[in-house]
């Protein structure tokens, strides 16, 4: 009789949990995975995928506007929000099916129910206690709504993806990824969007040039971006919702969306009770092997609040499974993880921002260019692109690549490979551009920007 029911019990069938369970099963482990809702997780069902589909759908509005300069006459275009949502849901159902098949093909047992850890090697699910040699927590995160009067009237990205009608007027609170992405979606589709951000500039943590450049660009897209402004209360009125701002102003809206961050999903998991150390925000504290303070319990993905991105969760899950069940110890490398914000225009970055590199005391050469993309010479659209390289002066190594503009994520992905391989600015310079593209600017930037001290003296 085996000592445990399973070799591995995974809690949460999102990107990280599914990858870990499949790989572990492939290594011969007996694996079960518990999911309280639908297999797929935030990215597939409530995040990246449906959001990107809505970004595509909404961006068509800009393409229609741009068409005139290329000789097209397009009659009054109308948009059917319920149809977009229904088509998006159909695609999510398909992906859900793909995920189910992936699990069953890998021989992973799916248990539909909410699991709770009751001992270092046992969980309770559907009122049954099962034991496992190793437990993996991959429960992701959940949107946080600030504690203001009327908070129950607000929606989050979860509900925004399933609204029956597109709100004519929406207030979006927050200055992070989700806020700017949804502001772009709703604005392109014709909603009057007011975005409130409590700080000095949106996208905290990104390069300062990127932040200010994007703020300018999204304002051109009719997003009423208000900095140093927050919502203090929400009331239901005859006209819909009334949002009171820190400025004292009250604005009417049909929906208020809180994009004010996400918290790790550990509340009902029983982790602290069995001795797993958590951060104050509930994140599971793990080492570089994704192992918690309890040796038999591991965690990957957003629940650990390291780099909260799907491909990172997947890579962490894969490394965990190879390490614990494949006899191939492998740590996830969290350096130079590229990321993107699907704002309109999009943002994508890999490596260090200028600010972060300077904070480390590194002497830098900065290359920066901004220009009107060729397409808009005919479309007439007032949209510019920004590209920036952060280079370590002593070694010539490219430490950071940053872009704001159409297709930025598609372009930065390739640069991420170069940076992972340790590319220098000389390597970029020796690379022939593809003409005419925007991307070629990354290999043709020759002039360093002035030093901050010199700039200040100008
Ligand atoms: P973020 O943490 O990126 O942003 C939260 C925003 O809300 C910040 O601007 C923050 O301000 C503000 N905020 C936080 N608390 C309050 C409050 N009480 N009142 C007012 N404002 C507040 O979270 P998101 O929800 O945008 O996204 C969550 C995570 O999901 C991201 O960290 C990212 O990793 C992931 N994600 C990735 C995407 C991608 O890769 N394209 C897309 C969407 C999400 P401040 O800056 O002052 O703290």
PDB file of C-alpha atoms in Angstrom, residues 70 213 217 220 345 370-387 403-406 437-438 441:
ATOM      1  CA  UNK A  70      -5.727  54.959 -47.522  1.00  0.00           C
ATOM      2  CA  UNK A 213       4.725  58.800 -23.196  1.00  0.00           C
ATOM      3  CA  UNK A 217      -0.895  58.764 -26.066  1.00  0.00           C
ATOM      4  CA  UNK A 220      -5.111  61.378 -27.393  1.00  0.00           C
ATOM      5  CA  UNK A 345      -0.901  51.808 -28.153  1.00  0.00           C
ATOM      6  CA  UNK A 370      10.307  58.696 -30.768  1.00  0.00           C
ATOM      7  CA  UNK A 371       8.655  59.129 -34.099  1.00  0.00           C
ATOM      8  CA  UNK A 372       5.424  58.990 -36.009  1.00  0.00           C
ATOM      9  CA  UNK A 373       5.042  55.462 -37.452  1.00  0.00           C
ATOM     10  CA  UNK A 374       4.956  55.292 -41.245  1.00  0.00           C
ATOM     11  CA  UNK A 375       1.360  54.065 -41.266  1.00  0.00           C
ATOM     12  CA  UNK A 376       0.177  57.283 -39.714  1.00  0.00           C
ATOM     13  CA  UNK A 377       1.776  59.479 -42.372  1.00  0.00           C
ATOM     14  CA  UNK A 378      -1.235  58.463 -44.471  1.00  0.00           C
ATOM     15  CA  UNK A 379      -3.799  57.667 -41.796  1.00  0.00           C
ATOM     16  CA  UNK A 380      -3.233  61.110 -40.313  1.00  0.00           C
ATOM     17  CA  UNK A 381      -3.518  59.698 -36.798  1.00  0.00           C
ATOM     18  CA  UNK A 382      -1.621  61.664 -34.197  1.00  0.00           C
ATOM     19  CA  UNK A 383       0.102  58.660 -32.610  1.00  0.00           C
ATOM     20  CA  UNK A 384       3.792  58.350 -31.882  1.00  0.00           C
ATOM     21  CA  UNK A 385       6.100  55.491 -30.929  1.00  0.00           C
ATOM     22  CA  UNK A 386       8.804  55.384 -28.321  1.00  0.00           C
ATOM     23  CA  UNK A 387      11.814  53.083 -28.241  1.00  0.00           C
ATOM     24  CA  UNK A 403       8.777  50.351 -26.363  1.00  0.00           C
ATOM     25  CA  UNK A 404       5.432  52.107 -26.629  1.00  0.00           C
ATOM     26  CA  UNK A 405       3.652  51.612 -29.920  1.00  0.00           C
ATOM     27  CA  UNK A 406       1.748  49.210 -32.138  1.00  0.00           C
ATOM     28  CA  UNK A 437       9.520  48.511 -40.077  1.00  0.00           C
ATOM     29  CA  UNK A 438       9.289  50.199 -36.732  1.00  0.00           C
ATOM     30  CA  UNK A 441      14.806  51.473 -35.054  1.00  0.00           C
TER      31      UNK A 441
END
